[in-house]
Amino acid sequence: MSDIDGATTADPDEQTALLFNNSKPKVRTPLPKLQLTILLILNLCEPITGLSIYPYINQLIGELDITGGDKRKVGYYAGLIESLFFVTQAFTVLHWSRASDHIGRKPVLLIGLAGSAISMLFFGLSRSFWLLVISRCLCGLLNGNVGVMKSVMGEITDSTNRADGFAMIPVIYALGVTVAPMIGGSLSRPHERFPETFTSRFWRDYPYFLPCVVSASVSFFGFIITLILLKETVPRRSHDENGMSPPDSKPVPLRQLLTYPVLISIANYVSLAFLEINIYALIPLFMAMPTSIGGMELSPAMIGYLFGAFGAFNGIYQTLCFARIARRFGERRVMITAMSMFPIIFLLLLTMSIMLKNRGPQWIVWTLLTCMFLLMAMMDMGFGCVFIYITTSSPNKRSLGATNGLTQTTVSIVRAIGPAMTTSLFSFSVTNNLLGGYGVYVILSILSCAMLPIVTCLPPKPWEEKD
């Protein structure tokens, strides 16, 4: 049909059909199951290597007699050991990630897995403070896998299934949070727990070697399946008729990575990771310390079991809920909700500490502890969201490794600062009676509130992905 000017006008039925077709939602691409499974196993290695020492690190520091028997100073040294991995990782993770853009993801992953396994064995055989320091530094220097694994996840998914893929990362991390403390808590000092089996004097001299061996075995298993089954996701460079690579097929220089989408995504990841690592450093210390200073005075095994139960619940929650919630409400709203959990969590810790110090009802403390773990599960949804923002912020696909490397470098720095700062602040608060001994909880609550405006800078939907 034509109008009076002779222009052709589409038939109303055709217009309706076009509108209907344009509004049709995209069909979700099936996830590559084998590659995804391998990648998730590799993601499991990271928390097991990093967190398995948490249930017994305070006891180990006390046994090394560094503090002269003063339990109030344990937090200083425990925080230092916990932070060293992230300090050293911050120096190398960007280089490993940029290297993966050029030589491929697989070689870098293999180096990181081997480094994790070796360093954990070294940690278990360390019987002096400085050997512990060296082993954690070695683990961080050789391990650039965090950023590389996220790059692989971005490359094996697309815009239709990325939420489902990245939803699995917090799930696996939660599984690692479940397994790692159980490994560290239940397998430490095996000569006392299983005296009929571990009769050798070796286990008395190296009471924390067994959990380190188990943790190293997980990394070694990851090394084997990566070597045999993982496919390389970095494509070979294409060339034109003159043998030159198109500009978009090359990783961009580091300076060109510093775009607004990349920087604001990094800022949100840094805020989330900083507050999260503070929680994971503070809670075991809070649980281990005597009730006289506001702690729960729990054994390493009990701490491990509690974190194990939380990890199991968190894994189920993230698996069943994250992708649906993100699609229903959008990544930005979920991210805002996740960041809003931190002030409440720190205030719950403050309340529990006051009640424990003043001999309050134990059932209320355990109820508040349960509520805190529920809020932590909601908090962890933020990671799936921020990973999606980071992936789509990359200038091009060949720069995804560098983008994740830059992100992980900054996150490693704050994760290095976090445990040392928090555990030292805990010890300082108790030793100097700062705000009645509760200064650490008050300060972290205020800090978490101050970081909330950063999340509002994110767009309602992730950026358009570049080729």
Tab-separated table of C-alpha atoms in Angstrom:
chain	number	residue	atom	x	y	z
A	1	MET	CA	0.000	0.000	0.000
A	2	SER	CA	1.276	3.521	-0.903
A	3	ASP	CA	0.593	6.923	0.607
A	4	ILE	CA	-0.164	10.090	-1.419
A	5	ASP	CA	3.567	10.844	-1.851
A	6	GLY	CA	4.123	7.499	-3.468
A	7	ALA	CA	6.058	6.056	-0.532
A	8	THR	CA	5.403	2.453	0.239
A	9	THR	CA	3.742	1.741	3.563
A	10	ALA	CA	3.936	-1.665	5.165
A	11	ASP	CA	0.761	-3.619	5.586
A	12	PRO	CA	-0.586	-3.503	9.182
A	13	ASP	CA	-0.321	-7.267	9.440
A	14	GLU	CA	3.313	-7.092	8.357
A	15	GLN	CA	4.014	-4.374	10.946
A	16	THR	CA	2.477	-6.519	13.652
A	17	ALA	CA	4.567	-9.487	12.583
A	18	LEU	CA	7.757	-7.414	12.587
A	19	LEU	CA	7.045	-6.032	16.040
A	20	PHE	CA	6.324	-9.512	17.317
A	21	ASN	CA	9.553	-10.892	15.882
A	22	ASN	CA	11.635	-8.029	17.255
A	23	SER	CA	10.239	-8.485	20.742
A	24	LYS	CA	10.848	-12.217	20.775
A	25	PRO	CA	13.376	-13.031	23.515
A	26	LYS	CA	16.672	-14.579	22.537
A	27	VAL	CA	16.964	-18.319	22.895
A	28	ARG	CA	19.513	-19.170	25.575
A	29	THR	CA	22.585	-20.925	24.218
A	30	PRO	CA	23.269	-24.242	25.986
A	31	LEU	CA	26.285	-24.109	28.266
A	32	PRO	CA	29.268	-26.272	27.190
A	33	LYS	CA	28.982	-28.806	29.993
A	34	LEU	CA	32.411	-30.446	29.902
A	35	GLN	CA	34.385	-27.217	29.628
A	36	LEU	CA	32.196	-25.577	32.262
A	37	THR	CA	32.705	-28.509	34.630
A	38	ILE	CA	36.480	-28.356	34.223
A	39	LEU	CA	36.468	-24.615	34.782
A	40	LEU	CA	34.384	-24.962	37.929
A	41	ILE	CA	36.769	-27.580	39.307
A	42	LEU	CA	39.607	-25.128	38.747
A	43	ASN	CA	37.621	-22.444	40.547
A	44	LEU	CA	37.269	-24.846	43.467
A	45	CYS	CA	41.048	-25.063	43.843
A	46	GLU	CA	41.364	-21.374	44.700
A	47	PRO	CA	39.265	-21.199	47.905
A	48	ILE	CA	40.539	-24.578	49.095
A	49	THR	CA	44.128	-23.402	48.788
A	50	GLY	CA	43.406	-20.034	50.354
A	51	LEU	CA	40.841	-20.819	53.047
A	52	SER	CA	41.844	-24.249	54.344
A	53	ILE	CA	44.381	-22.602	56.661
A	54	TYR	CA	41.799	-20.336	58.319
A	55	PRO	CA	40.452	-22.756	60.976
A	56	TYR	CA	43.912	-23.517	62.372
A	57	ILE	CA	46.041	-20.485	61.512
A	58	ASN	CA	45.349	-18.789	64.849
A	59	GLN	CA	46.265	-21.965	66.735
A	60	LEU	CA	49.375	-22.434	64.589
A	61	ILE	CA	50.539	-18.888	65.311
A	62	GLY	CA	50.030	-19.513	69.020
A	63	GLU	CA	52.055	-22.730	68.895
A	64	LEU	CA	54.973	-20.989	67.193
A	65	ASP	CA	55.195	-18.772	70.301
A	66	ILE	CA	55.540	-15.592	68.283
A	67	THR	CA	53.246	-13.633	70.570
A	68	GLY	CA	54.886	-14.664	73.844
A	69	GLY	CA	51.673	-16.287	75.025
A	70	ASP	CA	49.547	-13.146	74.564
A	71	LYS	CA	46.455	-14.339	72.683
A	72	ARG	CA	45.362	-10.775	72.053
A	73	LYS	CA	48.258	-10.367	69.584
A	74	VAL	CA	47.507	-13.486	67.552
A	75	GLY	CA	45.379	-11.432	65.164
A	76	TYR	CA	48.351	-9.354	64.017
A	77	TYR	CA	50.352	-12.324	62.787
A	78	ALA	CA	47.413	-14.377	61.546
A	79	GLY	CA	46.255	-11.435	59.457
A	80	LEU	CA	49.731	-11.042	57.989
A	81	ILE	CA	49.871	-14.693	56.909
A	82	GLU	CA	46.361	-14.497	55.448
A	83	SER	CA	47.234	-11.335	53.513
A	84	LEU	CA	50.547	-12.405	52.017
A	85	PHE	CA	48.965	-14.509	49.285
A	86	PHE	CA	47.031	-11.509	47.993
A	87	VAL	CA	49.998	-9.128	48.362
A	88	THR	CA	52.248	-11.244	46.177
A	89	GLN	CA	49.432	-12.124	43.784
A	90	ALA	CA	48.846	-8.424	43.193
A	91	PHE	CA	52.367	-8.097	41.761
A	92	THR	CA	51.954	-10.869	39.198
A	93	VAL	CA	48.289	-11.458	38.368
A	94	LEU	CA	48.125	-8.736	35.701
A	95	HIS	CA	51.228	-10.122	34.003
A	96	TRP	CA	49.826	-13.657	34.040
A	97	SER	CA	46.495	-12.443	32.654
A	98	ARG	CA	48.099	-10.385	29.892
A	99	ALA	CA	50.327	-13.344	29.070
A	100	SER	CA	47.204	-15.484	28.687
A	101	ASP	CA	45.936	-13.072	26.004
A	102	HIS	CA	49.064	-13.868	23.986
A	103	ILE	CA	50.099	-17.458	24.779
A	104	GLY	CA	46.677	-18.809	25.727
A	105	ARG	CA	44.734	-19.482	28.905
A	106	LYS	CA	45.742	-23.114	29.325
A	107	PRO	CA	49.517	-22.708	29.924
A	108	VAL	CA	48.930	-20.004	32.523
A	109	LEU	CA	46.323	-22.109	34.322
A	110	LEU	CA	48.715	-25.061	34.479
A	111	ILE	CA	51.476	-22.944	36.018
A	112	GLY	CA	49.093	-21.573	38.633
A	113	LEU	CA	47.784	-24.994	39.624
A	114	ALA	CA	51.293	-26.395	39.975
A	115	GLY	CA	52.318	-23.399	42.070
A	116	SER	CA	49.335	-23.827	44.386
A	117	ALA	CA	50.065	-27.502	44.987
A	118	ILE	CA	53.767	-26.983	45.693
A	119	SER	CA	53.232	-24.013	48.002
A	120	MET	CA	50.622	-25.847	50.091
A	121	LEU	CA	53.014	-28.743	50.665
A	122	PHE	CA	55.685	-26.239	51.671
A	123	PHE	CA	53.249	-24.551	54.077
A	124	GLY	CA	52.478	-27.851	55.792
A	125	LEU	CA	56.172	-28.545	56.341
A	126	SER	CA	56.898	-25.070	57.723
A	127	ARG	CA	57.665	-24.879	61.428
A	128	SER	CA	58.802	-21.271	61.660
A	129	PHE	CA	57.050	-17.999	61.002
A	130	TRP	CA	59.327	-17.040	58.119
A	131	LEU	CA	58.842	-20.348	56.330
A	132	LEU	CA	55.100	-19.764	56.526
A	133	VAL	CA	55.670	-16.329	55.015
A	134	ILE	CA	57.752	-17.735	52.149
A	135	SER	CA	55.228	-20.458	51.314
A	136	ARG	CA	52.308	-18.023	51.113
A	137	CYS	CA	54.350	-15.636	48.977
A	138	LEU	CA	55.254	-18.485	46.634
A	139	CYS	CA	51.590	-19.375	46.257
A	140	GLY	CA	50.678	-15.813	45.330
A	141	LEU	CA	53.560	-15.252	42.922
A	142	LEU	CA	52.849	-18.366	40.871
A	143	ASN	CA	49.082	-18.094	40.875
A	144	GLY	CA	47.385	-15.811	38.382
A	145	ASN	CA	44.475	-18.131	37.768
A	146	VAL	CA	41.610	-16.090	39.194
A	147	GLY	CA	41.513	-13.549	36.400
A	148	VAL	CA	42.276	-16.137	33.726
A	149	MET	CA	39.432	-18.416	34.826
A	150	LYS	CA	36.953	-15.554	34.630
A	151	SER	CA	38.230	-14.791	31.141
A	152	VAL	CA	37.593	-18.392	30.126
A	153	MET	CA	34.082	-18.210	31.571
A	154	GLY	CA	33.411	-15.081	29.537
A	155	GLU	CA	34.690	-16.813	26.402
A	156	ILE	CA	32.673	-20.021	26.716
A	157	THR	CA	29.429	-18.105	27.375
A	158	ASP	CA	27.488	-15.394	25.565
A	159	SER	CA	24.906	-12.769	26.496
A	160	THR	CA	22.107	-15.358	26.627
A	161	ASN	CA	23.692	-17.726	29.144
A	162	ARG	CA	26.346	-15.642	30.888
A	163	ALA	CA	24.259	-15.157	34.030
A	164	ASP	CA	23.887	-18.931	34.309
A	165	GLY	CA	27.622	-19.451	33.833
A	166	PHE	CA	28.780	-16.771	36.232
A	167	ALA	CA	26.145	-17.860	38.751
A	168	MET	CA	28.170	-21.029	39.170
A	169	ILE	CA	31.327	-19.201	40.283
A	170	PRO	CA	29.887	-18.098	43.658
A	171	VAL	CA	28.392	-21.580	43.992
A	172	ILE	CA	31.766	-23.225	43.556
A	173	TYR	CA	33.362	-20.639	45.803
A	174	ALA	CA	30.701	-21.488	48.371
A	175	LEU	CA	31.544	-25.159	47.936
A	176	GLY	CA	35.177	-24.258	48.478
A	177	VAL	CA	34.182	-22.304	51.571
A	178	THR	CA	32.364	-25.450	52.678
A	179	VAL	CA	35.144	-27.914	51.985
A	180	ALA	CA	38.209	-25.822	52.832
A	181	PRO	CA	37.435	-25.126	56.510
A	182	MET	CA	36.348	-28.727	56.970
A	183	ILE	CA	39.672	-29.876	55.536
A	184	GLY	CA	41.613	-27.472	57.715
A	185	GLY	CA	39.561	-27.980	60.854
A	186	SER	CA	38.954	-31.728	60.797
A	187	LEU	CA	42.328	-32.900	59.450
A	188	SER	CA	44.633	-30.699	61.504
A	189	ARG	CA	46.538	-32.433	64.316
A	190	PRO	CA	45.601	-35.928	63.073
A	191	HIS	CA	47.754	-37.619	65.723
A	192	GLU	CA	45.242	-36.363	68.302
A	193	ARG	CA	42.061	-36.964	66.314
A	194	PHE	CA	43.020	-40.320	64.824
A	195	PRO	CA	45.743	-41.671	67.135
A	196	GLU	CA	45.366	-45.254	65.929
A	197	THR	CA	46.026	-44.297	62.306
A	198	PHE	CA	48.561	-41.477	62.530
A	199	THR	CA	51.075	-42.983	64.917
A	200	SER	CA	54.280	-41.697	63.320
A	201	ARG	CA	56.229	-38.931	65.025
A	202	PHE	CA	56.083	-37.047	61.716
A	203	TRP	CA	52.454	-36.091	62.391
A	204	ARG	CA	53.409	-34.712	65.801
A	205	ASP	CA	56.186	-32.615	64.316
A	206	TYR	CA	54.028	-31.418	61.411
A	207	PRO	CA	50.477	-31.408	62.799
A	208	TYR	CA	49.043	-29.346	59.922
A	209	PHE	CA	50.637	-31.199	57.019
A	210	LEU	CA	47.644	-33.473	56.363
A	211	PRO	CA	45.163	-30.686	55.454
A	212	CYS	CA	47.865	-29.137	53.275
A	213	VAL	CA	48.381	-32.438	51.425
A	214	VAL	CA	44.656	-32.753	50.771
A	215	SER	CA	44.465	-29.155	49.522
A	216	ALA	CA	47.479	-29.706	47.279
A	217	SER	CA	45.885	-32.873	45.892
A	218	VAL	CA	42.869	-30.890	44.707
A	219	SER	CA	45.148	-28.520	42.782
A	220	PHE	CA	47.079	-31.459	41.347
A	221	PHE	CA	43.837	-33.057	40.156
A	222	GLY	CA	42.907	-29.757	38.528
A	223	PHE	CA	46.304	-29.728	36.822
A	224	ILE	CA	45.719	-33.182	35.312
A	225	ILE	CA	42.238	-32.516	33.927
A	226	THR	CA	43.320	-29.130	32.572
A	227	LEU	CA	46.260	-30.697	30.808
A	228	ILE	CA	44.150	-33.442	29.232
A	229	LEU	CA	40.648	-32.050	28.722
A	230	LEU	CA	40.511	-28.254	28.778
A	231	LYS	CA	40.266	-26.610	25.364
A	232	GLU	CA	42.094	-23.392	24.602
A	233	THR	CA	39.636	-20.493	24.327
A	234	VAL	CA	41.944	-17.820	22.918
A	235	PRO	CA	41.501	-17.933	19.131
A	236	ARG	CA	44.435	-17.794	16.797
A	237	ARG	CA	44.955	-14.387	15.283
A	238	SER	CA	43.434	-13.833	11.862
A	239	HIS	CA	45.430	-12.096	9.136
A	240	ASP	CA	44.459	-10.065	6.100
A	241	GLU	CA	45.837	-10.410	2.581
A	242	ASN	CA	49.015	-8.589	3.567
A	243	GLY	CA	49.613	-10.881	6.533
A	244	MET	CA	48.635	-8.192	9.053
A	245	SER	CA	46.360	-8.781	12.032
A	246	PRO	CA	43.237	-6.585	12.198
A	247	PRO	CA	43.348	-4.092	15.109
A	248	ASP	CA	40.349	-5.687	16.827
A	249	SER	CA	42.084	-9.075	16.906
A	250	LYS	CA	44.896	-7.781	19.131
A	251	PRO	CA	44.880	-7.063	22.873
A	252	VAL	CA	44.768	-3.313	23.452
A	253	PRO	CA	47.581	-1.531	25.345
A	254	LEU	CA	47.169	-1.235	29.087
A	255	ARG	CA	46.390	2.488	28.953
A	256	GLN	CA	43.445	1.887	26.630
A	257	LEU	CA	41.903	-0.459	29.186
A	258	LEU	CA	41.249	2.463	31.521
A	259	THR	CA	37.787	3.263	30.178
A	260	TYR	CA	34.806	4.296	32.281
A	261	PRO	CA	33.054	0.891	32.053
A	262	VAL	CA	36.218	-0.927	33.132
A	263	LEU	CA	37.025	1.492	35.956
A	264	ILE	CA	33.527	1.585	37.447
A	265	SER	CA	33.284	-2.214	37.247
A	266	ILE	CA	36.630	-2.517	39.023
A	267	ALA	CA	35.553	-0.024	41.687
A	268	ASN	CA	32.488	-2.101	42.496
A	269	TYR	CA	34.415	-5.369	42.537
A	270	VAL	CA	37.042	-3.821	44.808
A	271	SER	CA	34.394	-2.604	47.254
A	272	LEU	CA	32.645	-5.964	47.303
A	273	ALA	CA	35.841	-8.002	47.636
A	274	PHE	CA	37.337	-5.737	50.303
A	275	LEU	CA	34.331	-5.977	52.583
A	276	GLU	CA	33.912	-9.694	51.918
A	277	ILE	CA	37.512	-10.583	52.797
A	278	ASN	CA	37.165	-8.529	55.975
A	279	ILE	CA	34.195	-10.655	56.966
A	280	TYR	CA	35.966	-13.933	56.231
A	281	ALA	CA	39.013	-12.811	58.218
A	282	LEU	CA	37.026	-11.403	61.127
A	283	ILE	CA	34.478	-14.157	61.718
A	284	PRO	CA	36.968	-17.014	62.389
A	285	LEU	CA	38.854	-14.723	64.769
A	286	PHE	CA	35.598	-13.746	66.477
A	287	MET	CA	34.697	-17.425	66.808
A	288	ALA	CA	38.114	-18.479	68.128
A	289	MET	CA	38.716	-15.776	70.730
A	290	PRO	CA	37.708	-16.232	74.408
A	291	THR	CA	34.301	-15.045	75.580
A	292	SER	CA	36.052	-12.711	78.008
A	293	ILE	CA	36.960	-10.458	75.079
A	294	GLY	CA	33.718	-10.946	73.170
A	295	GLY	CA	34.509	-14.098	71.194
A	296	MET	CA	32.743	-17.450	70.943
A	297	GLU	CA	35.726	-19.574	72.078
A	298	LEU	CA	35.050	-22.347	69.554
A	299	SER	CA	37.490	-25.058	68.462
A	300	PRO	CA	39.012	-25.074	64.961
A	301	ALA	CA	36.882	-28.114	64.112
A	302	MET	CA	33.652	-26.374	65.136
A	303	ILE	CA	34.623	-23.279	63.155
A	304	GLY	CA	35.221	-25.503	60.154
A	305	TYR	CA	31.857	-27.232	60.526
A	306	LEU	CA	29.987	-23.935	60.835
A	307	PHE	CA	31.582	-22.531	57.698
A	308	GLY	CA	30.986	-25.858	56.012
A	309	ALA	CA	27.271	-25.728	56.762
A	310	PHE	CA	27.118	-22.154	55.517
A	311	GLY	CA	28.963	-23.049	52.343
A	312	ALA	CA	26.573	-25.909	51.605
A	313	PHE	CA	23.541	-23.681	52.066
A	314	ASN	CA	25.110	-20.861	50.073
A	315	GLY	CA	25.911	-23.164	47.182
A	316	ILE	CA	22.334	-24.405	46.973
A	317	TYR	CA	20.973	-20.869	47.262
A	318	GLN	CA	23.195	-19.465	44.513
A	319	THR	CA	22.483	-22.409	42.207
A	320	LEU	CA	18.726	-22.184	42.523
A	321	CYS	CA	18.220	-18.458	42.870
A	322	PHE	CA	20.940	-16.215	41.442
A	323	ALA	CA	20.312	-16.485	37.691
A	324	ARG	CA	16.550	-16.192	38.159
A	325	ILE	CA	16.848	-13.202	40.482
A	326	ALA	CA	19.355	-11.471	38.185
A	327	ARG	CA	17.097	-11.921	35.151
A	328	ARG	CA	14.029	-10.835	37.119
A	329	PHE	CA	15.381	-7.729	38.850
A	330	GLY	CA	18.526	-6.905	36.868
A	331	GLU	CA	22.178	-7.091	37.854
A	332	ARG	CA	22.302	-3.551	39.248
A	333	ARG	CA	19.482	-4.060	41.750
A	334	VAL	CA	20.928	-7.357	42.898
A	335	MET	CA	24.317	-5.697	43.320
A	336	ILE	CA	22.814	-2.906	45.431
A	337	THR	CA	21.085	-5.465	47.637
A	338	ALA	CA	24.309	-7.419	48.075
A	339	MET	CA	26.293	-4.348	49.117
A	340	SER	CA	23.545	-3.356	51.557
A	341	MET	CA	24.109	-6.550	53.540
A	342	PHE	CA	27.551	-5.565	54.841
A	343	PRO	CA	26.560	-2.903	57.406
A	344	ILE	CA	23.934	-5.250	58.828
A	345	ILE	CA	26.412	-8.134	59.105
A	346	PHE	CA	28.960	-6.036	60.995
A	347	LEU	CA	26.259	-4.769	63.345
A	348	LEU	CA	25.173	-8.352	64.023
A	349	LEU	CA	28.763	-9.225	64.929
A	350	LEU	CA	28.834	-6.230	67.262
A	351	THR	CA	25.622	-7.351	68.947
A	352	MET	CA	26.840	-10.930	69.385
A	353	SER	CA	30.172	-9.774	70.806
A	354	ILE	CA	28.453	-7.561	73.377
A	355	MET	CA	26.180	-10.410	74.433
A	356	LEU	CA	29.028	-12.907	74.718
A	357	LYS	CA	31.185	-10.561	76.754
A	358	ASN	CA	28.307	-9.859	79.118
A	359	ARG	CA	27.239	-13.518	79.398
A	360	GLY	CA	24.027	-13.016	77.468
A	361	PRO	CA	21.698	-15.862	76.416
A	362	GLN	CA	23.525	-18.278	74.145
A	363	TRP	CA	20.438	-19.107	72.093
A	364	ILE	CA	20.147	-15.486	70.983
A	365	VAL	CA	23.794	-15.486	69.891
A	366	TRP	CA	23.289	-18.613	67.803
A	367	THR	CA	20.097	-17.183	66.308
A	368	LEU	CA	21.924	-14.011	65.297
A	369	LEU	CA	24.766	-16.110	63.891
A	370	THR	CA	22.270	-17.975	61.706
A	371	CYS	CA	20.782	-14.689	60.500
A	372	MET	CA	24.265	-13.439	59.688
A	373	PHE	CA	24.994	-16.469	57.511
A	374	LEU	CA	21.699	-15.936	55.661
A	375	LEU	CA	22.676	-12.341	54.910
A	376	MET	CA	26.098	-13.504	53.733
A	377	ALA	CA	24.392	-15.717	51.147
A	378	MET	CA	22.534	-12.673	49.827
A	379	MET	CA	25.805	-10.748	49.850
A	380	ASP	CA	27.499	-13.347	47.650
A	381	MET	CA	25.041	-12.707	44.811
A	382	GLY	CA	26.971	-9.527	44.132
A	383	PHE	CA	29.925	-11.462	42.747
A	384	GLY	CA	27.965	-13.026	39.902
A	385	CYS	CA	26.678	-9.581	38.953
A	386	VAL	CA	30.014	-7.804	39.037
A	387	PHE	CA	31.686	-10.564	36.993
A	388	ILE	CA	29.135	-9.946	34.235
A	389	TYR	CA	29.794	-6.196	34.301
A	390	ILE	CA	33.560	-6.771	34.103
A	391	THR	CA	33.278	-9.203	31.190
A	392	THR	CA	31.125	-6.856	29.111
A	393	SER	CA	33.299	-3.826	29.931
A	394	SER	CA	36.357	-5.199	28.096
A	395	PRO	CA	37.362	-3.105	25.019
A	396	ASN	CA	37.425	-6.296	22.922
A	397	LYS	CA	37.486	-10.041	23.437
A	398	ARG	CA	41.242	-10.298	22.946
A	399	SER	CA	41.699	-7.911	25.873
A	400	LEU	CA	39.474	-9.875	28.243
A	401	GLY	CA	42.453	-11.447	29.995
A	402	ALA	CA	44.096	-8.079	30.576
A	403	THR	CA	40.792	-6.624	31.793
A	404	ASN	CA	40.352	-9.416	34.311
A	405	GLY	CA	44.030	-9.192	35.228
A	406	LEU	CA	43.792	-5.476	35.955
A	407	THR	CA	40.662	-6.150	37.972
A	408	GLN	CA	42.269	-8.957	39.928
A	409	THR	CA	45.385	-6.887	40.609
A	410	THR	CA	43.404	-4.175	42.338
A	411	VAL	CA	41.261	-6.737	44.142
A	412	SER	CA	44.358	-8.614	45.316
A	413	ILE	CA	45.706	-5.394	46.803
A	414	VAL	CA	42.582	-4.726	48.848
A	415	ARG	CA	42.323	-8.392	49.805
A	416	ALA	CA	45.885	-8.161	51.038
A	417	ILE	CA	45.083	-5.086	53.086
A	418	GLY	CA	41.764	-6.409	54.373
A	419	PRO	CA	42.730	-9.371	56.595
A	420	ALA	CA	45.773	-7.653	58.084
A	421	MET	CA	43.810	-4.464	58.695
A	422	THR	CA	40.787	-6.203	60.172
A	423	THR	CA	42.571	-8.675	62.424
A	424	SER	CA	44.980	-5.974	63.588
A	425	LEU	CA	42.065	-3.651	64.237
A	426	PHE	CA	40.409	-6.434	66.217
A	427	SER	CA	43.518	-6.877	68.362
A	428	PHE	CA	43.937	-3.111	68.735
A	429	SER	CA	40.289	-2.699	69.737
A	430	VAL	CA	40.549	-5.392	72.397
A	431	THR	CA	43.995	-4.431	73.680
A	432	ASN	CA	43.256	-0.703	73.928
A	433	ASN	CA	39.546	-1.039	74.745
A	434	LEU	CA	38.651	0.999	71.657
A	435	LEU	CA	34.942	1.827	71.884
A	436	GLY	CA	34.641	-0.671	74.700
A	437	GLY	CA	36.627	-3.261	72.744
A	438	TYR	CA	34.109	-3.237	69.885
A	439	GLY	CA	35.823	-0.646	67.699
A	440	VAL	CA	36.489	-3.057	64.838
A	441	TYR	CA	32.774	-3.707	64.295
A	442	VAL	CA	31.787	-0.047	64.472
A	443	ILE	CA	34.527	1.090	62.095
A	444	LEU	CA	33.752	-1.600	59.513
A	445	SER	CA	30.035	-0.804	59.684
A	446	ILE	CA	30.737	2.852	58.918
A	447	LEU	CA	33.177	1.914	56.155
A	448	SER	CA	30.670	-0.398	54.478
A	449	CYS	CA	28.042	2.356	54.507
A	450	ALA	CA	30.528	4.764	52.920
A	451	MET	CA	31.071	2.359	50.002
A	452	LEU	CA	27.391	2.001	49.118
A	453	PRO	CA	27.211	4.984	46.691
A	454	ILE	CA	29.756	3.331	44.367
A	455	VAL	CA	27.266	0.686	43.273
A	456	THR	CA	24.777	3.319	42.098
A	457	CYS	CA	27.215	4.298	39.318
A	458	LEU	CA	26.593	1.022	37.491
A	459	PRO	CA	24.179	1.111	34.531
A	460	PRO	CA	20.876	-0.771	34.897
A	461	LYS	CA	22.110	-3.392	32.433
A	462	PRO	CA	25.647	-4.583	31.592
A	463	TRP	CA	27.424	-2.861	28.728
A	464	GLU	CA	27.122	-4.105	25.179
A	465	GLU	CA	29.750	-6.743	24.520
A	466	LYS	CA	32.469	-5.916	21.982
A	467	ASP	CA	33.821	-8.328	19.415
